[in-house]
Structures are given as C-alpha cells and as structure tokens.
Amino acid sequence: MVINFPAKKSRNLETVRVKILIAARRLFGKYGFHGTTTRMIAREVGIDVSTLYYHWGEKGNLYEAVVLDINDDLRKKLIDLEGIIHGLPLAQRMGIAIEAITDYLFEHPEITKVILSRCFVNIRHESSQNIRVPEYISNIAFSMGLSGDKKGVSVKHKMQVLTIMNSIYAFVSGEEFFRASLGIKRDEYIALVKETLNFILIPAFANSMAGEKANF
Amino acid sequence: MVINFPAKKSRNLETVRVKILIAARRLFGKYGFHGTTTRMIAREVGIDVSTLYYHWGEKGNLYEAVVLDINDDLRKKLIDLEGIIHGLPLAQRMGIAIEAITDYLFEHPEITKVILSRCFVNIRHESSQNIRVPEYISNIAFSMGLSGDKKGVSVKHKMQVLTIMNSIYAFVSGEEFFRASLGIKRDEYIALVKETLNFILIPAFANSMAGEKANF
DNA sequence: TCTTTCCCCCATCATTTGTTTGATTTTCTC
DNA sequence: GAGAAAATCAAACAAATGATGGGGGAAAGA
C-alpha cells in the first residue's frame, strides 16, 4: 500500500512505466491477479523485476492502476460512441452500439478479461476492493435512451445494461475457449457473435416504447 | 500428472475425499486456480496438506476433478429440467428453464464461478486443457426446441444457448460485485435478475418459429 | 566540471507454495 | 487380538514469488 511512484516526466521517456502498464494489462487479463507474477511482467517488458517495483511499488498497486486505466479507456470509447448514436431511434442505437463496442473489445480483449476477472474472482488478503460498477453503466443506459435522467438511472435499467455488457464481455473473453469448442475461425466467430447478440438483444428493446410497462 | 488415487470405499467413509472436493470447488470458485493454495483447501477441511495430496495427487488433478464434478452436476440438473419443460411451447419453456436454472445456480454459485474462471482465465504451464464446451450446450439447444437434432445442433443455435447461459453465469458469479454496486439485498437481486433475463431473452425467441428465417 | 537526480540492474531475503518422505495412528481382516 | 492395509500427520525440500537495498551509469542542473 505504498504510494510513492516517481513523478511523470511528460516526455516520451515515460515509455518504460507505460510499457509495464500495458504488459501488466495483458498478463493480468490472461492469467488473473494471482496467476500473474511480477517477474512475468518484467520479463515481457524486458526489464528487471526491481525496476518494475521502482515504478509501481506493490503488485496490488500496479493491478489497481491497470483497472483504472482500463475503465478510463472504456469511458472515453463510450463518450465517442455517444456522439455517433445520439438522436437515432432506440433499436438502431442499440444495433450500432453493439457493433461498435464489440469491434472495439475484440481488438482489445485484455479489457474484458481484466474486468471480468476483477468482477468474478476474489483476491486473497482482500484489500480495499473499491467495489463499484463504474459510472459508465449509468451513462450507457442514458445514451441508449433507456433512462431520461443521467444521474437517477433505475436499477432495472442498470441491470439491462449489465446484461448487454456481460454478454459482450463473455464472448470476447471466452473467444479462445468458445472458438476451440465450435471449431471456427476468428472472423467467423466475431461475425457470429454480432449476429447472435443482435438476434437476442435487440427484440427486447425494439418495441420498448410501446411495451415497456406492459412487459413488467 | 500422477494418476494414483485410492480406490473408492463406497461407504460413507469416503467423506474426507469428498470433503476435499467440496472445499476445493468453493475455493477454486472464489479465488481461481492460482489464487487457491492446497494449504487453503486442507485448512478448510481441517486436515493436513499431505493428506490432501494422498487423496488427490497434484493440485491440477484436483482442479480437473472439480471441473468434471461440476459438469456432472449441471448435466444431471439439466436432464431433470428437460423432463419438466418437455412439450411446452418455446417461450414458456424458456421462461421456466431460466427460472429453474437461475434458482439452482444461485443456490450453488461455486458452479458458475468455476466454469467462468475456467473459460476466461488461463492457467500457467498450460496443461492439457481439454477445452470444449460441454455437450450439454447442445442438449440445451435441443431441449429448448431450437434444434430438432440432438447431435447436429448448428453453431448458430449453440451461440444462442451460450448467450443465455453466459448471462445467467455472469449475474450469479458477479452477485457480490453487482449487489454491492446496486446496493440491494440478495432476494431483490435474484428477482431482478430473473426479471431482466426474461425481459431480454424471451422476446427474441417468442416469435422464433415465424421469425427465424426472416431475422437473419 | 561537479553534484544531484533519475533510472536501472545485481544480488539478496523472507515467505509462500507445490510436493514428497517417513513415521504414526486408525481401520479393516482374519 | 495379530497383522495388513489405509489414512493421517509432522517435517522437510526445492522452487517460485513478493519485495528491498545498494551500486552504477546516464542525464540534468549548477
């Protein structure tokens, strides 16, 4: 729980620190927190393990940094997306959003892997797990038009967004596993994921305006 | 990779061996493979760690046993379920199945946790990961009436079943995380999960017979 | 140029972790 | 109850792992 990392240099000489962060993201995503050793990360970057500690301190520190970094990336991506789908009808908005988010996450599968392993797998010596669904869940609900109020998104709508996001996360994180099982190639798989998500997720919201209250 | 475990005693004196399996299931589910140590498991059972090795050999062996055991439980449960929903119309079948599976898994969250952590998180020294989606995915597709043929279930339908199962798994495995974020109690959460799953999953299949071909 | 700061590595340490060995106790069989 | 078999534990080991301290070199500031 030490909090002493060197000040940013603001040059591109920051590279080592960032390289560590990137390698850590990939490895924590692939093997989980306990499955990743500081030496593995250091080896991937090509530095000594003590250099890693110099830059980031405790392993848990680095892990937290990875999580924050990922949430940040995702938040930015979603803001971009919001600009694109703004104003479109709900079903169309959903379709575009699913397509865009899916593409993005398939390009950066470490993101979903870290998120899921953080949500589902506990860490020993349970630290101050700042457990919380990132605020962007509410933002998504708002962007999608499920909720008219950005702050006061109802639990019900948050759950709906979670369902959508979880479905995408699962297919991205489980790509290796599912593809090996189904025996298909990457692009086939990605196309199939989109197709399936559209088939399953869209209809529920398609007639949302009319059916919302009737459905519950 | 040693394969010498003692023969079954067929008495209820098998308890220690089984106790280990149960504790291992819980802990592997909670902390993942690398996050769980053999000593943690032994301590939970109240035995020495060497006794654990006497009964199960390598840690990876025990883990594989847990996975097999879980798949077996799930398979049995799904066979039960099939008897109940057989012959009902599709949407109704889906509704009952979701309700039943959700209830069952919320009672045994270690099941989903182990499955997800196995699908999504790699293990170092990647052993002979007999990667495969268990055959029950096809069985579910058949029971649901998505496919008329138990053996030759299409990839598309398998994907649909995976979507459903993944959604349930995610909400069960992520209960602690999501509930803490949403600030609701367990029974509220479970009810909300069912409600949301029904809202999102059912409509896609509701008019499936008519819309199947038109949708793609 | 001299000094200070920053960055990095070598060597090392204390624990933890997977696993085994050998002795001891418990249970079963006759 | 004697002897065989099975189950358990205490102790130990090697390797892996999280973490640190000191030294050396490059760069920056004086």
Short mmCIF file of C-alpha atoms (C1' of nucleotides) in Angstrom, two decimals:
data_model
loop_
_atom_site.label_atom_id
_atom_site.label_comp_id
_atom_site.label_asym_id
_atom_site.label_seq_id
_atom_site.Cartn_x
_atom_site.Cartn_y
_atom_site.Cartn_z
CA MET A 1 0.00 0.00 0.00
CA VAL A 2 2.91 2.35 -0.58
CA ILE A 3 2.02 5.33 -2.68
CA ASN A 4 5.35 6.55 -3.93
CA PHE A 5 5.72 6.46 -7.64
CA PRO A 6 8.03 8.79 -9.48
CA ALA A 7 6.60 11.94 -10.94
CA LYS A 8 5.56 11.93 -14.55
CA LYS A 9 8.24 13.06 -16.93
CA SER A 10 5.82 14.22 -19.62
CA ARG A 11 8.43 13.27 -22.20
CA ASN A 12 8.16 10.12 -24.23
CA LEU A 13 10.72 8.81 -21.78
CA GLU A 14 7.73 7.72 -19.78
CA THR A 15 7.73 4.69 -22.02
CA VAL A 16 9.06 2.17 -19.51
CA ARG A 17 6.41 2.98 -16.98
CA VAL A 18 3.74 2.75 -19.64
CA LYS A 19 5.20 -0.39 -21.15
CA ILE A 20 4.89 -2.02 -17.77
CA LEU A 21 1.27 -0.95 -17.54
CA ILE A 22 0.50 -2.39 -20.95
CA ALA A 23 2.24 -5.68 -20.30
CA ALA A 24 0.56 -5.91 -16.93
CA ARG A 25 -2.82 -5.36 -18.50
CA ARG A 26 -2.29 -8.17 -20.93
CA LEU A 27 -0.94 -10.61 -18.38
CA PHE A 28 -3.39 -9.82 -15.60
CA GLY A 29 -6.09 -10.28 -18.20
CA LYS A 30 -4.76 -13.58 -19.36
CA TYR A 31 -3.80 -15.20 -16.07
CA GLY A 32 -5.66 -13.18 -13.45
CA PHE A 33 -4.15 -11.44 -10.48
CA HIS A 34 -2.67 -14.41 -8.67
CA GLY A 35 -1.72 -16.13 -11.90
CA THR A 36 0.48 -13.25 -12.94
CA THR A 37 3.83 -12.73 -11.27
CA THR A 38 5.78 -9.52 -11.21
CA ARG A 39 8.63 -11.39 -12.86
CA MET A 40 6.42 -12.40 -15.75
CA ILE A 41 5.53 -8.78 -16.35
CA ALA A 42 9.12 -7.64 -16.06
CA ARG A 43 10.28 -10.34 -18.46
CA GLU A 44 7.66 -9.29 -21.02
CA VAL A 45 8.88 -5.71 -20.88
CA GLY A 46 12.50 -6.79 -20.87
CA ILE A 47 13.47 -5.20 -17.59
CA ASP A 48 14.49 -6.39 -14.19
CA VAL A 49 11.78 -7.02 -11.67
CA SER A 50 13.22 -4.43 -9.32
CA THR A 51 12.72 -1.80 -12.00
CA LEU A 52 9.08 -2.70 -12.02
CA TYR A 53 8.88 -2.19 -8.28
CA TYR A 54 10.71 1.08 -8.66
CA HIS A 55 8.00 2.37 -10.97
CA TRP A 56 4.89 0.92 -9.46
CA GLY A 57 5.55 -0.33 -5.97
CA GLU A 58 3.45 -3.24 -4.76
CA LYS A 59 1.89 -5.65 -7.20
CA GLY A 60 -1.57 -4.68 -6.00
CA ASN A 61 -0.76 -1.10 -6.83
CA LEU A 62 0.04 -1.95 -10.41
CA TYR A 63 -3.11 -4.01 -10.65
CA GLU A 64 -5.24 -1.15 -9.45
CA ALA A 65 -3.54 1.11 -11.97
CA VAL A 66 -4.39 -1.34 -14.73
CA VAL A 67 -8.03 -1.40 -13.68
CA LEU A 68 -8.26 2.37 -13.55
CA ASP A 69 -6.53 2.68 -16.89
CA ILE A 70 -8.96 0.26 -18.46
CA ASN A 71 -12.00 1.98 -17.05
CA ASP A 72 -10.64 5.19 -18.42
CA ASP A 73 -10.18 3.76 -21.90
CA LEU A 74 -13.64 2.34 -21.87
CA ARG A 75 -15.16 5.56 -20.67
CA LYS A 76 -13.52 7.51 -23.48
CA LYS A 77 -14.66 5.00 -26.05
CA LEU A 78 -18.20 5.24 -24.82
CA ILE A 79 -18.17 9.01 -24.99
CA ASP A 80 -17.05 8.77 -28.61
CA LEU A 81 -19.82 6.34 -29.28
CA GLU A 82 -22.42 8.51 -27.67
CA GLY A 83 -21.68 11.21 -30.23
CA ILE A 84 -22.37 8.80 -33.05
CA ILE A 85 -25.62 7.28 -31.92
CA HIS A 86 -27.14 10.40 -30.43
CA GLY A 87 -30.62 11.05 -31.69
CA LEU A 88 -31.20 7.79 -33.51
CA PRO A 89 -34.17 5.57 -32.68
CA LEU A 90 -33.60 3.08 -29.90
CA ALA A 91 -33.30 -0.16 -31.82
CA GLN A 92 -30.91 1.39 -34.29
CA ARG A 93 -28.87 2.93 -31.50
CA MET A 94 -28.60 -0.47 -29.88
CA GLY A 95 -27.52 -2.11 -33.09
CA ILE A 96 -24.78 0.41 -33.79
CA ALA A 97 -23.61 0.45 -30.21
CA ILE A 98 -23.35 -3.32 -30.04
CA GLU A 99 -21.44 -3.39 -33.29
CA ALA A 100 -19.02 -0.67 -32.22
CA ILE A 101 -18.41 -1.91 -28.70
CA THR A 102 -17.97 -5.45 -29.89
CA ASP A 103 -15.44 -4.42 -32.51
CA TYR A 104 -13.53 -2.33 -30.04
CA LEU A 105 -13.39 -5.02 -27.38
CA PHE A 106 -12.38 -7.73 -29.82
CA GLU A 107 -9.43 -5.52 -30.70
CA HIS A 108 -8.56 -5.17 -27.02
CA PRO A 109 -9.64 -8.39 -25.34
CA GLU A 110 -7.46 -7.69 -22.31
CA ILE A 111 -10.00 -5.09 -21.33
CA THR A 112 -12.85 -7.51 -20.92
CA LYS A 113 -10.63 -10.12 -19.36
CA VAL A 114 -9.41 -7.81 -16.66
CA ILE A 115 -12.91 -6.56 -15.97
CA LEU A 116 -14.43 -9.99 -15.70
CA SER A 117 -11.65 -11.47 -13.64
CA ARG A 118 -11.97 -8.50 -11.33
CA CYS A 119 -15.74 -8.87 -11.04
CA PHE A 120 -15.83 -12.60 -10.59
CA VAL A 121 -12.62 -13.74 -8.97
CA ASN A 122 -11.67 -12.67 -5.49
CA ILE A 123 -8.20 -11.66 -4.44
CA ARG A 124 -6.72 -13.05 -1.26
CA HIS A 125 -5.89 -10.66 1.58
CA GLU A 126 -8.89 -8.79 0.31
CA SER A 127 -7.65 -5.29 0.03
CA SER A 128 -9.81 -2.21 -0.13
CA GLN A 129 -11.62 -3.56 -3.16
CA ASN A 130 -13.30 -0.37 -4.24
CA ILE A 131 -16.18 -2.42 -5.47
CA ARG A 132 -18.48 -0.48 -7.69
CA VAL A 133 -19.93 -0.76 -11.14
CA PRO A 134 -18.23 2.04 -12.97
CA GLU A 135 -20.36 5.05 -13.58
CA TYR A 136 -20.36 4.37 -17.27
CA ILE A 137 -23.08 1.79 -16.81
CA SER A 138 -25.41 4.63 -15.99
CA ASN A 139 -24.02 6.61 -18.88
CA ILE A 140 -24.74 3.78 -21.27
CA ALA A 141 -28.28 3.50 -20.00
CA PHE A 142 -28.65 7.18 -20.62
CA SER A 143 -27.03 7.13 -24.05
CA MET A 144 -29.21 4.24 -25.09
CA GLY A 145 -32.23 6.21 -24.13
CA LEU A 146 -33.32 3.70 -21.53
CA SER A 147 -33.30 6.43 -18.96
CA GLY A 148 -34.06 10.10 -19.36
CA ASP A 149 -32.01 11.06 -16.36
CA LYS A 150 -28.25 10.57 -16.36
CA LYS A 151 -27.92 10.50 -12.59
CA GLY A 152 -31.00 8.70 -11.47
CA VAL A 153 -30.91 5.64 -13.67
CA SER A 154 -33.17 2.98 -12.19
CA VAL A 155 -31.78 -0.32 -11.00
CA LYS A 156 -33.87 -2.07 -13.61
CA HIS A 157 -32.21 -0.21 -16.44
CA LYS A 158 -28.77 -0.71 -14.97
CA MET A 159 -29.47 -4.41 -14.94
CA GLN A 160 -30.44 -4.31 -18.58
CA VAL A 161 -27.22 -2.58 -19.49
CA LEU A 162 -25.28 -5.06 -17.40
CA THR A 163 -26.90 -7.91 -19.28
CA ILE A 164 -25.82 -6.45 -22.58
CA MET A 165 -22.29 -5.68 -21.45
CA ASN A 166 -21.86 -9.05 -19.78
CA SER A 167 -22.91 -10.83 -22.93
CA ILE A 168 -20.32 -8.99 -24.95
CA TYR A 169 -17.63 -9.41 -22.32
CA ALA A 170 -18.26 -13.11 -22.12
CA PHE A 171 -17.93 -13.68 -25.84
CA VAL A 172 -14.81 -11.57 -26.08
CA SER A 173 -13.13 -13.03 -23.02
CA GLY A 174 -14.13 -16.54 -23.91
CA GLU A 175 -13.05 -16.34 -27.52
CA GLU A 176 -10.30 -18.92 -27.28
CA PHE A 177 -12.47 -21.29 -25.35
CA PHE A 178 -15.58 -20.95 -27.46
CA ARG A 179 -13.83 -20.89 -30.79
CA ALA A 180 -11.89 -24.02 -29.96
CA SER A 181 -15.15 -25.68 -28.98
CA LEU A 182 -17.08 -24.59 -32.01
CA GLY A 183 -14.15 -25.08 -34.35
CA ILE A 184 -14.44 -21.81 -36.23
CA LYS A 185 -12.08 -19.06 -37.29
CA ARG A 186 -11.73 -15.67 -35.68
CA ASP A 187 -13.64 -13.61 -38.21
CA GLU A 188 -16.40 -16.18 -38.40
CA TYR A 189 -16.62 -16.09 -34.66
CA ILE A 190 -16.79 -12.32 -34.44
CA ALA A 191 -19.48 -12.18 -37.10
CA LEU A 192 -21.40 -14.87 -35.30
CA VAL A 193 -21.17 -13.04 -32.01
CA LYS A 194 -22.60 -9.89 -33.51
CA GLU A 195 -25.33 -11.79 -35.25
CA THR A 196 -26.29 -13.61 -32.08
CA LEU A 197 -26.19 -10.52 -29.91
CA ASN A 198 -28.38 -8.66 -32.35
CA PHE A 199 -30.79 -11.53 -32.56
CA ILE A 200 -31.13 -11.83 -28.82
CA LEU A 201 -30.70 -8.31 -27.50
CA ILE A 202 -32.48 -6.11 -29.99
CA PRO A 203 -36.01 -7.53 -29.95
CA ALA A 204 -36.43 -6.80 -26.25
CA PHE A 205 -35.84 -3.12 -26.84
CA ALA A 206 -37.28 -2.85 -30.32
CA ASN A 207 -40.78 -2.13 -29.17
CA SER A 208 -39.60 -0.79 -25.87
CA MET A 209 -41.52 2.46 -26.00
CA ALA A 210 -44.80 0.68 -26.51
CA GLY A 211 -44.15 -2.45 -24.49
CA GLU A 212 -42.11 -1.13 -21.59
CA LYS A 213 -44.81 -1.05 -19.00
CA ALA A 214 -46.71 -4.00 -20.37
CA ASN A 215 -43.69 -6.23 -20.12
CA PHE A 216 -43.41 -5.97 -16.38
CA MET B 1 0.10 -35.79 -13.67
CA VAL B 2 0.19 -38.80 -11.35
CA ILE B 3 -2.91 -40.93 -11.57
CA ASN B 4 -2.89 -42.88 -8.36
CA PHE B 5 -5.83 -42.19 -6.17
CA PRO B 6 -7.10 -44.74 -3.73
CA ALA B 7 -9.99 -46.91 -4.73
CA LYS B 8 -13.46 -45.84 -3.72
CA LYS B 9 -14.62 -47.27 -0.46
CA SER B 10 -18.31 -46.98 -1.30
CA ARG B 11 -19.02 -46.39 2.39
CA ASN B 12 -19.84 -43.01 3.74
CA LEU B 13 -16.27 -43.10 4.97
CA GLU B 14 -15.41 -41.63 1.62
CA THR B 15 -16.23 -38.36 3.30
CA VAL B 16 -12.72 -36.96 3.52
CA ARG B 17 -12.08 -37.35 -0.15
CA VAL B 18 -15.40 -35.76 -0.93
CA LYS B 19 -14.97 -33.05 1.67
CA ILE B 20 -11.78 -32.06 -0.09
CA LEU B 21 -13.59 -31.94 -3.40
CA ILE B 22 -16.32 -29.73 -2.00
CA ALA B 23 -13.92 -27.35 -0.30
CA ALA B 24 -11.81 -27.22 -3.44
CA ARG B 25 -14.85 -26.37 -5.52
CA ARG B 26 -15.72 -23.48 -3.27
CA LEU B 27 -12.20 -22.10 -3.05
CA PHE B 28 -11.27 -22.57 -6.70
CA GLY B 29 -14.51 -20.81 -7.50
CA LYS B 30 -13.82 -17.94 -5.17
CA TYR B 31 -10.13 -17.36 -5.81
CA GLY B 32 -9.45 -19.10 -9.11
CA PHE B 33 -6.85 -21.76 -9.74
CA HIS B 34 -3.72 -19.80 -8.92
CA GLY B 35 -5.41 -17.91 -6.12
CA THR B 36 -6.20 -21.10 -4.27
CA THR B 37 -3.43 -22.98 -2.48
CA THR B 38 -3.54 -26.60 -1.46
CA ARG B 39 -2.97 -25.46 2.10
CA MET B 40 -6.08 -23.28 1.99
CA ILE B 41 -8.13 -26.25 0.91
CA ALA B 42 -6.62 -28.51 3.53
CA ARG B 43 -7.20 -25.94 6.25
CA GLU B 44 -10.84 -25.58 5.22
CA VAL B 45 -11.34 -29.33 5.52
CA GLY B 46 -9.33 -29.47 8.73
CA ILE B 47 -6.68 -31.86 7.52
CA ASP B 48 -3.00 -31.68 6.80
CA VAL B 49 -1.96 -30.72 3.32
CA SER B 50 -0.18 -34.03 2.82
CA THR B 51 -3.46 -35.84 3.35
CA LEU B 52 -4.89 -33.84 0.50
CA TYR B 53 -2.06 -34.98 -1.74
CA TYR B 54 -2.57 -38.53 -0.57
CA HIS B 55 -6.15 -38.44 -1.83
CA TRP B 56 -5.85 -36.34 -4.97
CA GLY B 57 -2.25 -36.01 -6.04
CA GLU B 58 -1.30 -32.89 -7.91
CA LYS B 59 -3.25 -29.69 -7.49
CA GLY B 60 -4.15 -29.71 -11.18
CA ASN B 61 -5.61 -33.15 -10.71
CA LEU B 62 -7.94 -31.94 -8.00
CA TYR B 63 -8.91 -28.97 -10.12
CA GLU B 64 -9.80 -31.18 -13.05
CA ALA B 65 -11.83 -33.36 -10.72
CA VAL B 66 -13.73 -30.31 -9.53
CA VAL B 67 -14.50 -29.29 -13.09
CA LEU B 68 -15.69 -32.76 -14.03
CA ASP B 69 -17.78 -32.97 -10.90
CA ILE B 70 -19.42 -29.67 -11.66
CA ASN B 71 -20.16 -30.56 -15.25
CA ASP B 72 -21.73 -33.73 -13.97
CA ASP B 73 -23.95 -31.90 -11.51
CA LEU B 74 -25.03 -29.49 -14.17
CA ARG B 75 -25.75 -32.23 -16.65
CA LYS B 76 -27.96 -34.04 -14.16
CA LYS B 77 -29.83 -30.89 -13.31
CA LEU B 78 -30.49 -30.21 -16.97
CA ILE B 79 -31.81 -33.70 -17.54
CA ASP B 80 -34.23 -33.15 -14.67
CA LEU B 81 -35.27 -29.90 -16.20
CA GLU B 82 -35.81 -31.40 -19.60
CA GLY B 83 -38.46 -33.68 -18.13
CA ILE B 84 -40.36 -30.70 -16.80
CA ILE B 85 -40.42 -28.47 -19.83
CA HIS B 86 -40.85 -31.15 -22.44
CA GLY B 87 -43.65 -30.44 -24.83
CA LEU B 88 -44.39 -26.88 -23.76
CA PRO B 89 -44.35 -24.02 -26.25
CA LEU B 90 -40.97 -22.39 -26.80
CA ALA B 91 -41.43 -19.12 -24.94
CA GLN B 92 -42.88 -20.87 -21.94
CA ARG B 93 -40.12 -23.46 -21.99
CA MET B 94 -37.57 -20.67 -21.98
CA GLY B 95 -39.26 -18.90 -19.10
CA ILE B 96 -39.40 -21.98 -16.91
CA ALA B 97 -35.88 -23.04 -17.81
CA ILE B 98 -34.43 -19.65 -16.99
CA GLU B 99 -36.27 -19.60 -13.70
CA ALA B 100 -35.13 -23.09 -12.74
CA ILE B 101 -31.54 -22.77 -13.84
CA THR B 102 -31.20 -19.39 -12.21
CA ASP B 103 -32.57 -20.68 -8.92
CA TYR B 104 -30.31 -23.68 -8.99
CA LEU B 105 -27.19 -21.73 -9.76
CA PHE B 106 -27.90 -19.08 -7.16
CA GLU B 107 -28.01 -21.91 -4.65
CA HIS B 108 -24.63 -23.17 -5.89
CA PRO B 109 -22.71 -20.14 -7.08
CA GLU B 110 -19.40 -22.03 -6.97
CA ILE B 111 -20.58 -23.84 -10.07
CA THR B 112 -20.75 -20.75 -12.21
CA LYS B 113 -17.62 -19.31 -10.69
CA VAL B 114 -15.55 -22.34 -11.52
CA ILE B 115 -16.96 -22.53 -15.02
CA LEU B 116 -16.32 -18.90 -15.80
CA SER B 117 -12.88 -18.78 -14.30
CA ARG B 118 -12.05 -21.86 -16.33
CA CYS B 119 -13.39 -20.37 -19.55
CA PHE B 120 -11.87 -16.94 -19.17
CA VAL B 121 -8.70 -17.21 -17.13
CA ASN B 122 -5.72 -19.13 -18.37
CA ILE B 123 -3.59 -21.36 -16.24
CA ARG B 124 0.17 -21.10 -16.44
CA HIS B 125 2.10 -24.10 -17.70
CA GLU B 126 -0.95 -24.69 -19.80
CA SER B 127 -1.64 -28.32 -19.26
CA SER B 128 -3.75 -30.49 -21.50
CA GLN B 129 -6.68 -28.14 -21.15
CA ASN B 130 -9.33 -30.36 -22.59
CA ILE B 131 -11.01 -27.28 -23.96
CA ARG B 132 -14.51 -27.94 -25.05
CA VAL B 133 -17.94 -26.59 -24.42
CA PRO B 134 -19.60 -29.41 -22.58
CA GLU B 135 -22.02 -31.40 -24.60
CA TYR B 136 -24.89 -30.08 -22.53
CA ILE B 137 -24.89 -26.92 -24.58
CA SER B 138 -26.18 -28.98 -27.47
CA ASN B 139 -28.59 -30.73 -25.17
CA ILE B 140 -30.00 -27.43 -24.01
CA ALA B 141 -30.43 -26.28 -27.58
CA PHE B 142 -32.30 -29.48 -28.24
CA SER B 143 -34.43 -29.32 -25.09
CA MET B 144 -35.34 -25.74 -25.87
CA GLY B 145 -36.52 -26.80 -29.24
CA LEU B 146 -34.04 -24.60 -31.05
CA SER B 147 -32.76 -27.62 -32.85
CA GLY B 148 -34.60 -30.70 -33.93
CA ASP B 149 -31.49 -32.83 -33.94
CA LYS B 150 -29.64 -33.56 -30.70
CA LYS B 151 -26.33 -34.30 -32.38
CA GLY B 152 -26.17 -31.85 -35.21
CA VAL B 153 -27.00 -28.61 -33.43
CA SER B 154 -25.94 -25.71 -35.60
CA VAL B 155 -23.27 -23.29 -34.48
CA LYS B 156 -25.82 -20.52 -34.55
CA HIS B 157 -28.03 -22.24 -32.05
CA LYS B 158 -25.12 -23.13 -29.84
CA MET B 159 -24.22 -19.48 -29.77
CA GLN B 160 -27.73 -18.59 -28.71
CA VAL B 161 -27.61 -21.05 -25.87
CA LEU B 162 -24.20 -19.75 -24.88
CA THR B 163 -25.59 -16.24 -24.73
CA ILE B 164 -28.31 -17.32 -22.38
CA MET B 165 -26.04 -19.37 -20.17
CA ASN B 166 -23.37 -16.68 -20.05
CA SER B 167 -25.91 -14.11 -18.96
CA ILE B 168 -27.02 -16.27 -16.09
CA TYR B 169 -23.48 -17.22 -15.13
CA ALA B 170 -22.41 -13.61 -15.09
CA PHE B 171 -25.18 -12.49 -12.78
CA VAL B 172 -24.64 -15.40 -10.42
CA SER B 173 -20.87 -15.14 -10.35
CA GLY B 174 -20.94 -11.39 -10.08
CA GLU B 175 -23.55 -11.27 -7.34
CA GLU B 176 -21.29 -9.78 -4.70
CA PHE B 177 -19.90 -7.23 -7.08
CA PHE B 178 -23.19 -6.19 -8.65
CA ARG B 179 -25.19 -6.20 -5.45
CA ALA B 180 -22.65 -4.05 -3.69
CA SER B 181 -22.76 -1.65 -6.60
CA LEU B 182 -26.50 -1.51 -6.86
CA GLY B 183 -26.99 -1.56 -3.11
CA ILE B 184 -29.73 -4.16 -2.98
CA LYS B 185 -30.43 -7.28 -0.96
CA ARG B 186 -30.00 -10.82 -2.13
CA ASP B 187 -33.63 -11.68 -2.79
CA GLU B 188 -34.21 -8.38 -4.53
CA TYR B 189 -31.21 -9.08 -6.67
CA ILE B 190 -32.30 -12.56 -7.62
CA ALA B 191 -35.77 -11.37 -8.51
CA LEU B 192 -34.29 -8.58 -10.56
CA VAL B 193 -32.01 -10.95 -12.40
CA LYS B 194 -34.92 -13.15 -13.39
CA GLU B 195 -36.99 -10.19 -14.42
CA THR B 196 -34.20 -8.79 -16.55
CA LEU B 197 -33.33 -12.09 -18.15
CA ASN B 198 -36.94 -12.68 -19.05
CA PHE B 199 -37.29 -9.20 -20.43
CA ILE B 200 -34.22 -9.52 -22.62
CA LEU B 201 -34.07 -13.16 -23.58
CA ILE B 202 -37.65 -14.18 -24.16
CA PRO B 203 -38.71 -11.73 -26.89
CA ALA B 204 -36.03 -12.96 -29.26
CA PHE B 205 -37.41 -16.47 -29.16
CA ALA B 206 -41.04 -15.63 -28.63
CA ASN B 207 -41.87 -15.42 -32.29
CA SER B 208 -38.98 -17.66 -33.23
CA MET B 209 -40.97 -20.09 -35.36
CA ALA B 210 -42.30 -17.31 -37.53
CA GLY B 211 -39.33 -15.02 -37.49
CA GLU B 212 -36.43 -17.44 -37.51
CA LYS B 213 -35.52 -17.18 -41.13
CA ALA B 214 -36.54 -13.58 -41.54
CA ASN B 215 -34.24 -12.49 -38.75
CA PHE B 216 -31.07 -13.49 -40.49
"C1'" DT C 1 33.07 20.33 -14.17
"C1'" DC C 2 30.86 18.86 -10.13
"C1'" DT C 3 26.86 17.48 -8.00
"C1'" DT C 4 22.40 15.89 -7.77
"C1'" DT C 5 18.63 13.37 -9.56
"C1'" DC C 6 16.72 9.80 -12.05
"C1'" DC C 7 16.63 5.15 -13.88
"C1'" DC C 8 18.03 0.63 -13.90
"C1'" DC C 9 20.19 -3.85 -12.57
"C1'" DC C 10 22.54 -7.38 -9.46
"C1'" DA C 11 22.22 -9.75 -5.53
"C1'" DT C 12 19.70 -10.95 -1.78
"C1'" DC C 13 15.90 -12.03 1.72
"C1'" DA C 14 11.87 -13.85 3.81
"C1'" DT C 15 7.66 -16.17 2.66
"C1'" DT C 16 4.78 -18.84 0.23
"C1'" DT C 17 3.68 -22.74 -2.39
"C1'" DG C 18 3.69 -27.31 -4.58
"C1'" DT C 19 5.08 -31.66 -3.34
"C1'" DT C 20 7.37 -35.70 -1.02
"C1'" DT C 21 9.11 -38.79 2.66
"C1'" DG C 22 8.81 -41.34 6.60
"C1'" DA C 23 6.77 -42.23 10.75
"C1'" DT C 24 2.43 -42.84 13.34
"C1'" DT C 25 -2.17 -43.79 14.08
"C1'" DT C 26 -6.55 -45.72 12.65
"C1'" DT C 27 -9.28 -49.12 10.40
"C1'" DC C 28 -10.12 -53.47 8.38
"C1'" DT C 29 -9.48 -58.57 8.03
"C1'" DC C 30 -8.77 -62.82 9.77
"C1'" DG D 1 -6.11 -59.73 19.25
"C1'" DA D 2 -2.27 -60.00 15.50
"C1'" DG D 3 -1.15 -58.40 11.24
"C1'" DA D 4 -2.10 -55.98 6.91
"C1'" DA D 5 -3.87 -52.07 4.72
"C1'" DA D 6 -5.39 -47.46 4.68
"C1'" DA D 7 -5.38 -42.85 6.37
"C1'" DT D 8 -3.24 -39.20 8.65
"C1'" DC D 9 0.29 -36.01 10.10
"C1'" DA D 10 4.81 -33.67 11.12
"C1'" DA D 11 8.69 -32.29 8.92
"C1'" DA D 12 11.19 -31.18 5.31
"C1'" DC D 13 12.63 -29.52 0.41
"C1'" DA D 14 13.20 -27.05 -3.77
"C1'" DA D 15 11.42 -23.75 -6.47
"C1'" DA D 16 8.78 -19.68 -7.07
"C1'" DT D 17 7.34 -15.31 -5.53
"C1'" DG D 18 6.84 -10.61 -3.43
"C1'" DA D 19 9.80 -7.32 -2.09
"C1'" DT D 20 14.22 -4.46 -0.82
"C1'" DG D 21 18.92 -2.22 -0.69
"C1'" DG D 22 22.93 -0.81 -2.65
"C1'" DG D 23 25.62 0.28 -6.52
"C1'" DG D 24 26.47 2.15 -11.11
"C1'" DG D 25 25.71 4.89 -15.03
"C1'" DA D 26 23.32 8.44 -17.69
"C1'" DA D 27 21.30 12.86 -17.65
"C1'" DA D 28 20.16 17.29 -15.77
"C1'" DG D 29 21.13 21.30 -13.19
"C1'" DA D 30 24.74 24.23 -11.01
#
